[in-house]
CSV table of C-alpha atoms in Angstrom, one decimal:
chain,number,residue,atom,x,y,z
A,156,UNK,CA,-20.4,-25.3,-9.4
A,157,UNK,CA,-23.5,-23.2,-9.7
A,158,UNK,CA,-24.8,-20.7,-7.3
A,159,UNK,CA,-28.5,-19.9,-6.5
A,160,UNK,CA,-29.5,-16.3,-6.7
A,161,UNK,CA,-30.2,-16.6,-3.1
A,162,UNK,CA,-29.2,-13.9,-1.0
A,163,UNK,CA,-28.2,-16.5,1.5
A,164,UNK,CA,-26.5,-18.8,-0.8
A,165,UNK,CA,-24.1,-15.9,-2.1
A,166,UNK,CA,-23.2,-15.1,1.8
A,167,UNK,CA,-22.7,-18.9,2.3
A,168,UNK,CA,-20.4,-19.1,-1.0
A,169,UNK,CA,-18.0,-16.4,0.7
A,170,UNK,CA,-18.2,-16.9,4.2
A,171,UNK,CA,-15.2,-18.5,5.8
A,172,UNK,CA,-12.8,-17.6,8.9
A,173,UNK,CA,-9.5,-16.1,7.8
A,174,UNK,CA,-7.2,-18.3,9.6
A,175,UNK,CA,-6.6,-22.2,9.8
A,176,UNK,CA,-7.2,-22.3,13.2
A,177,UNK,CA,-11.0,-22.2,14.2
A,178,UNK,CA,-10.8,-20.5,17.3
A,179,UNK,CA,-8.4,-17.7,18.8
A,180,UNK,CA,-5.8,-18.9,20.9
A,181,UNK,CA,-5.9,-17.4,25.0
A,182,UNK,CA,-4.3,-14.2,25.0
A,183,UNK,CA,-4.5,-13.7,21.2
A,184,UNK,CA,-5.4,-10.0,19.9
A,185,UNK,CA,-8.4,-10.1,17.9
A,186,UNK,CA,-10.6,-7.6,16.0
A,187,UNK,CA,-14.1,-7.4,16.8
A,188,UNK,CA,-17.2,-5.8,15.9
A,189,UNK,CA,-19.7,-4.4,18.8
A,190,UNK,CA,-23.1,-6.1,18.2
A,191,UNK,CA,-25.3,-5.5,21.4
A,192,UNK,CA,-25.2,-4.3,24.9
A,193,UNK,CA,-26.8,-5.9,27.8
A,194,UNK,CA,-26.7,-5.7,31.8
A,195,UNK,CA,-24.9,-9.0,31.2
A,196,UNK,CA,-22.0,-7.7,29.0
A,197,UNK,CA,-20.8,-6.4,25.4
A,198,UNK,CA,-21.4,-8.8,22.8
A,199,UNK,CA,-18.9,-8.7,20.0
A,200,UNK,CA,-18.3,-10.3,16.5
A,201,UNK,CA,-15.1,-12.1,16.1
A,202,UNK,CA,-14.3,-10.5,12.3
A,203,UNK,CA,-11.0,-12.8,11.9
A,204,UNK,CA,-13.1,-15.7,13.0
A,205,UNK,CA,-16.3,-15.7,10.7
A,206,UNK,CA,-18.0,-13.7,13.0
A,207,UNK,CA,-18.2,-16.1,15.9
A,208,UNK,CA,-20.0,-14.2,18.9
A,209,UNK,CA,-17.6,-13.7,22.0
A,210,UNK,CA,-18.5,-11.7,25.2
A,211,UNK,CA,-17.0,-8.8,27.3
A,212,UNK,CA,-18.2,-8.9,30.9
A,213,UNK,CA,-18.5,-5.1,31.7
A,214,UNK,CA,-15.4,-5.5,34.5
A,215,UNK,CA,-13.5,-6.1,31.3
A,216,UNK,CA,-14.2,-3.1,29.1
A,217,UNK,CA,-12.6,-0.5,30.9
A,218,UNK,CA,-10.1,-0.5,34.2
A,219,UNK,CA,-11.7,3.1,34.9
A,220,UNK,CA,-15.1,3.6,36.7
A,221,UNK,CA,-17.8,4.1,34.2
A,222,UNK,CA,-21.6,5.1,35.0
A,223,UNK,CA,-22.3,4.4,30.8
A,224,UNK,CA,-21.3,1.6,29.2
A,225,UNK,CA,-22.8,3.7,26.2
A,226,UNK,CA,-19.8,6.5,26.5
A,227,UNK,CA,-17.0,3.5,26.4
A,228,UNK,CA,-18.4,1.1,23.4
A,229,UNK,CA,-21.0,1.7,20.8
A,230,UNK,CA,-22.9,-0.8,18.5
A,231,UNK,CA,-21.4,-1.2,15.2
A,232,UNK,CA,-17.6,-0.1,16.3
A,233,UNK,CA,-14.8,-2.3,15.6
A,234,UNK,CA,-12.1,-2.6,18.8
A,235,UNK,CA,-9.5,-4.3,19.4
A,236,UNK,CA,-9.6,-6.9,22.2
A,237,UNK,CA,-7.4,-9.8,24.5
A,238,UNK,CA,-8.9,-13.3,24.2
A,239,UNK,CA,-9.5,-14.2,28.0
A,240,UNK,CA,-11.2,-17.8,27.6
A,241,UNK,CA,-11.9,-20.2,24.7
A,242,UNK,CA,-14.5,-23.1,25.3
A,243,UNK,CA,-14.4,-24.7,22.1
A,244,UNK,CA,-16.8,-27.5,23.3
A,245,UNK,CA,-19.8,-24.6,23.8
A,246,UNK,CA,-18.3,-22.4,21.5
A,247,UNK,CA,-17.8,-19.6,24.1
A,248,UNK,CA,-15.1,-16.8,24.0
A,249,UNK,CA,-14.7,-14.4,27.0
A,250,UNK,CA,-12.9,-11.2,25.8
A,251,UNK,CA,-11.1,-8.3,27.7
A,252,UNK,CA,-11.0,-4.2,26.3
A,253,UNK,CA,-9.2,-3.4,29.5
A,254,UNK,CA,-6.1,-5.8,29.2
A,255,UNK,CA,-5.3,-4.5,25.6
A,256,UNK,CA,-1.5,-3.5,26.0
A,257,UNK,CA,-1.8,0.3,23.9
A,258,UNK,CA,2.2,-0.7,22.5
A,259,UNK,CA,0.0,-3.7,20.8
A,260,UNK,CA,-2.4,-2.1,19.3
A,261,UNK,CA,-0.5,-0.7,16.3
A,262,UNK,CA,0.7,-4.1,15.6
A,263,UNK,CA,-2.9,-5.9,16.0
A,264,UNK,CA,-4.2,-2.9,13.4
A,265,UNK,CA,-1.7,-3.7,10.9
A,266,UNK,CA,-2.1,-7.5,11.1
A,267,UNK,CA,-5.9,-7.0,10.7
A,268,UNK,CA,-5.6,-4.5,7.6
A,269,UNK,CA,-3.5,-7.3,5.9
A,270,UNK,CA,-5.9,-9.8,6.9
A,271,UNK,CA,-8.9,-8.4,5.9
A,272,UNK,CA,-7.0,-7.0,2.6
A,273,UNK,CA,-6.7,-11.0,1.8
A,274,UNK,CA,-9.9,-11.8,2.9
A,275,UNK,CA,-11.3,-9.3,0.1
A,276,UNK,CA,-9.2,-10.2,-2.4
A,277,UNK,CA,-10.1,-14.0,-1.8
A,278,UNK,CA,-14.1,-13.0,-1.8
A,279,UNK,CA,-14.2,-11.1,-4.4
A,280,UNK,CA,-12.5,-14.0,-6.8
A,281,UNK,CA,-14.7,-16.5,-5.3
A,282,UNK,CA,-17.6,-14.1,-5.8
A,283,UNK,CA,-16.6,-13.6,-9.9
A,284,UNK,CA,-15.8,-17.6,-10.3
A,285,UNK,CA,-18.2,-18.8,-7.8
A,286,UNK,CA,-16.2,-20.9,-5.8
A,287,UNK,CA,-16.6,-21.8,-2.3
A,288,UNK,CA,-14.1,-19.7,-0.1
A,289,UNK,CA,-13.5,-22.4,2.2
A,290,UNK,CA,-12.5,-24.5,-0.8
A,291,UNK,CA,-9.8,-21.5,-1.5
A,292,UNK,CA,-8.6,-21.3,1.7
A,293,UNK,CA,-8.1,-25.3,2.3
A,294,UNK,CA,-6.3,-25.5,-0.9
A,295,UNK,CA,-4.2,-22.5,-0.6
A,296,UNK,CA,-5.0,-19.5,1.5
A,297,UNK,CA,-4.3,-20.8,4.9
A,298,UNK,CA,-0.9,-22.4,3.9
A,299,UNK,CA,0.0,-18.6,2.8
A,300,UNK,CA,-0.1,-17.9,6.4
A,301,UNK,CA,2.3,-20.8,7.1
A,302,UNK,CA,5.2,-20.1,4.3
A,303,UNK,CA,5.1,-16.2,4.2
A,304,UNK,CA,5.7,-13.8,7.1
A,305,UNK,CA,1.4,-12.7,6.2
A,306,UNK,CA,-0.5,-14.0,3.5
A,307,UNK,CA,0.1,-11.1,1.8
A,308,UNK,CA,3.2,-11.3,1.2
A,309,UNK,CA,2.5,-14.8,-0.4
A,310,UNK,CA,-0.2,-12.8,-2.9
A,311,UNK,CA,2.6,-10.2,-3.6
A,312,UNK,CA,5.1,-13.2,-4.4
A,313,UNK,CA,2.4,-14.5,-6.8
A,314,UNK,CA,2.6,-11.0,-8.9
A,315,UNK,CA,6.6,-11.1,-8.5
A,316,UNK,CA,7.2,-15.0,-9.5
A,317,UNK,CA,3.9,-16.4,-10.6
A,318,UNK,CA,5.6,-19.9,-12.1
A,319,UNK,CA,7.0,-20.7,-8.4
A,320,UNK,CA,3.9,-19.5,-6.7
A,321,UNK,CA,1.7,-22.2,-8.8
A,322,UNK,CA,4.2,-24.5,-8.1
A,323,UNK,CA,4.2,-24.2,-4.2
A,324,UNK,CA,0.7,-23.7,-4.1
A,325,UNK,CA,-2.2,-25.6,-5.2
A,326,UNK,CA,-4.5,-22.7,-6.9
A,327,UNK,CA,-7.8,-24.1,-9.0
A,328,UNK,CA,-7.4,-23.4,-12.6
A,329,UNK,CA,-10.8,-21.6,-12.5
A,330,UNK,CA,-9.4,-18.8,-10.5
A,331,UNK,CA,-6.2,-18.1,-11.6
A,332,UNK,CA,-6.5,-15.5,-14.2
A,333,UNK,CA,-9.3,-13.6,-12.1
A,334,UNK,CA,-6.9,-13.5,-8.7
A,335,UNK,CA,-3.9,-12.1,-10.4
A,336,UNK,CA,-6.4,-9.3,-12.0
A,337,UNK,CA,-7.8,-8.8,-8.5
A,338,UNK,CA,-4.4,-8.5,-6.6
A,339,UNK,CA,-2.9,-5.7,-9.0
A,340,UNK,CA,-5.8,-3.8,-9.1
A,341,UNK,CA,-6.3,-4.0,-5.2
A,342,UNK,CA,-2.5,-3.4,-4.2
A,343,UNK,CA,-2.1,-0.7,-6.9
A,344,UNK,CA,-3.4,1.7,-4.5
A,345,UNK,CA,-0.8,0.6,-1.9
A,346,UNK,CA,2.1,0.9,-3.9
A,347,UNK,CA,5.1,3.1,-2.4
A,348,UNK,CA,7.9,5.3,-4.0
A,349,UNK,CA,11.6,4.4,-2.8
A,350,UNK,CA,14.6,6.4,-3.3
A,351,UNK,CA,18.2,6.3,-2.6
A,352,UNK,CA,20.3,9.6,-3.1
A,353,UNK,CA,23.8,9.3,-4.1
A,354,UNK,CA,26.8,11.0,-4.9
A,355,UNK,CA,28.8,9.8,-7.7
A,356,UNK,CA,32.5,11.6,-8.8
A,357,UNK,CA,35.2,10.5,-10.9
A,358,UNK,CA,37.9,13.2,-11.9
A,359,UNK,CA,39.9,10.9,-14.6
A,360,UNK,CA,40.5,12.1,-18.0
A,361,UNK,CA,37.4,10.1,-18.9
A,362,UNK,CA,35.4,11.3,-15.9
A,363,UNK,CA,31.7,12.2,-17.3
A,364,UNK,CA,32.1,8.6,-19.3
A,365,UNK,CA,33.1,6.7,-16.2
A,366,UNK,CA,30.1,8.2,-14.3
A,367,UNK,CA,27.8,7.1,-16.8
A,368,UNK,CA,29.1,4.3,-17.0
A,369,UNK,CA,28.8,3.5,-13.3
A,370,UNK,CA,25.2,5.0,-13.4
A,371,UNK,CA,24.2,2.5,-16.4
A,372,UNK,CA,25.4,-0.5,-14.4
A,373,UNK,CA,22.9,0.3,-11.6
A,374,UNK,CA,20.5,1.3,-14.3
A,375,UNK,CA,20.9,-2.4,-15.8
A,376,UNK,CA,19.3,-3.9,-12.8
A,377,UNK,CA,15.8,-2.4,-13.5
A,378,UNK,CA,13.1,-5.3,-14.5
A,379,UNK,CA,9.8,-5.8,-14.9
A,380,UNK,CA,9.0,-6.7,-11.2
A,381,UNK,CA,10.9,-3.5,-9.9
A,382,UNK,CA,11.7,-0.7,-12.5
A,383,UNK,CA,14.4,1.7,-11.8
A,384,UNK,CA,14.8,5.0,-12.7
A,385,UNK,CA,18.4,7.3,-12.2
A,386,UNK,CA,17.6,10.8,-11.5
A,387,UNK,CA,20.3,13.9,-11.9
A,388,UNK,CA,19.2,16.4,-8.9
A,389,UNK,CA,22.6,18.4,-9.4
A,390,UNK,CA,26.1,17.0,-10.2
A,391,UNK,CA,27.3,15.1,-8.1
A,392,UNK,CA,24.1,14.2,-6.9
A,393,UNK,CA,21.9,11.3,-8.4
A,394,UNK,CA,18.8,9.6,-7.1
A,395,UNK,CA,17.5,6.4,-7.7
A,396,UNK,CA,13.6,5.6,-7.5
A,397,UNK,CA,11.2,2.9,-8.0
A,398,UNK,CA,7.8,2.1,-7.0
A,399,UNK,CA,6.7,-1.1,-6.1
A,400,UNK,CA,3.9,-3.0,-3.7
A,401,UNK,CA,6.6,-4.9,-1.5
A,402,UNK,CA,8.4,-2.3,0.0
A,403,UNK,CA,11.0,-4.6,1.3
A,404,UNK,CA,12.1,-6.1,-2.4
A,405,UNK,CA,12.3,-2.4,-3.4
A,406,UNK,CA,14.4,-1.5,-0.7
A,407,UNK,CA,16.6,-4.8,-1.5
A,408,UNK,CA,16.8,-4.0,-5.1
A,409,UNK,CA,17.7,-0.1,-4.6
A,410,UNK,CA,20.6,-1.5,-1.9
A,411,UNK,CA,21.7,-3.6,-4.8
A,412,UNK,CA,21.6,-0.8,-7.4
A,413,UNK,CA,23.9,1.2,-5.3
A,414,UNK,CA,26.8,-1.4,-4.3
A,415,UNK,CA,26.6,-2.0,-8.3
A,416,UNK,CA,27.3,1.6,-8.9
A,417,UNK,CA,30.0,1.9,-6.0
A,418,UNK,CA,31.9,-1.1,-7.5
A,419,UNK,CA,31.7,0.3,-10.9
A,420,UNK,CA,32.8,3.8,-10.3
A,421,UNK,CA,35.8,2.8,-7.7
A,422,UNK,CA,36.8,0.0,-10.6
A,423,UNK,CA,37.1,3.1,-12.9
A,424,UNK,CA,39.2,5.2,-10.2
A,425,UNK,CA,35.9,7.3,-9.1
A,426,UNK,CA,34.3,8.0,-5.8
A,427,UNK,CA,30.8,6.9,-4.3
A,428,UNK,CA,29.0,8.0,-1.5
A,429,UNK,CA,25.8,7.6,0.1
A,430,UNK,CA,24.6,9.6,3.2
A,431,UNK,CA,21.6,7.9,4.0
A,432,UNK,CA,19.9,4.4,3.2
A,433,UNK,CA,17.2,3.4,0.9
A,434,UNK,CA,14.0,5.1,2.1
A,435,UNK,CA,10.3,5.9,1.3
A,436,UNK,CA,10.3,9.2,-0.8
A,437,UNK,CA,7.5,11.4,0.1
A,438,UNK,CA,8.3,14.1,-2.3
A,439,UNK,CA,7.6,13.8,-5.9
A,440,UNK,CA,11.0,14.5,-8.1
A,441,UNK,CA,10.7,16.0,-11.3
A,442,UNK,CA,14.4,15.9,-12.4
A,443,UNK,CA,15.3,14.7,-15.6
A,444,UNK,CA,16.2,11.5,-16.4
A,445,UNK,CA,19.8,10.7,-17.2
């Protein structure tokens, strides 16, 4: 498909809502950007719904009394709001800021950040490959939201098992290479380092060799998708680390590694202990690899 150089055509190419449903549901929490303040209320665009306009009457802005609306909301600022009413026939969406429970904000923020990441990746791919964003969402983008906890998990799955991903989802051939390339670049900054600290001992005649054999049994579970390092801290303490995009998959792999080491060393007459489960490593290790 050829795309004209007109800026309006380029914007239209990458314009689409993030989710399958055209309108949000009543009581949904959504991310909006304030666009204008009037005597009627506060107007905002729903960022997840292709900038659909919503209205928040002044009484729904805050539970506290206020003299000036300008002190509570500002044009251009992003806010988490609750959907009060939806009129799909007229296209009206009524919003409320004061009804958003503080404990729900963090979850909404997390969902928004994930959705924004997915949207940005797909927009970039469509811009480069000159294919309409709505086509990409229709063919497989919205399906990712149906099949995974979040579509971002689906894009991570594409990196870990591309063949299985393409068996399940209708990705246009024209964007396959670019999609993988963009996901790798975009998600590389979101990689997290995980670690598991263990103690491995063996006081038999071949104790040292038995410990090495057990640690190698864990190291053998390393793969191109999840690379593992086994580090010596100070005998009998060892640290297993990995850097991954998918935190849950990484923790599961470290758990599997610890189980393999335990099984091997116990079978050789040794002992294994682990005081903490696999966790995010907030320190940079510089012990020597085994």
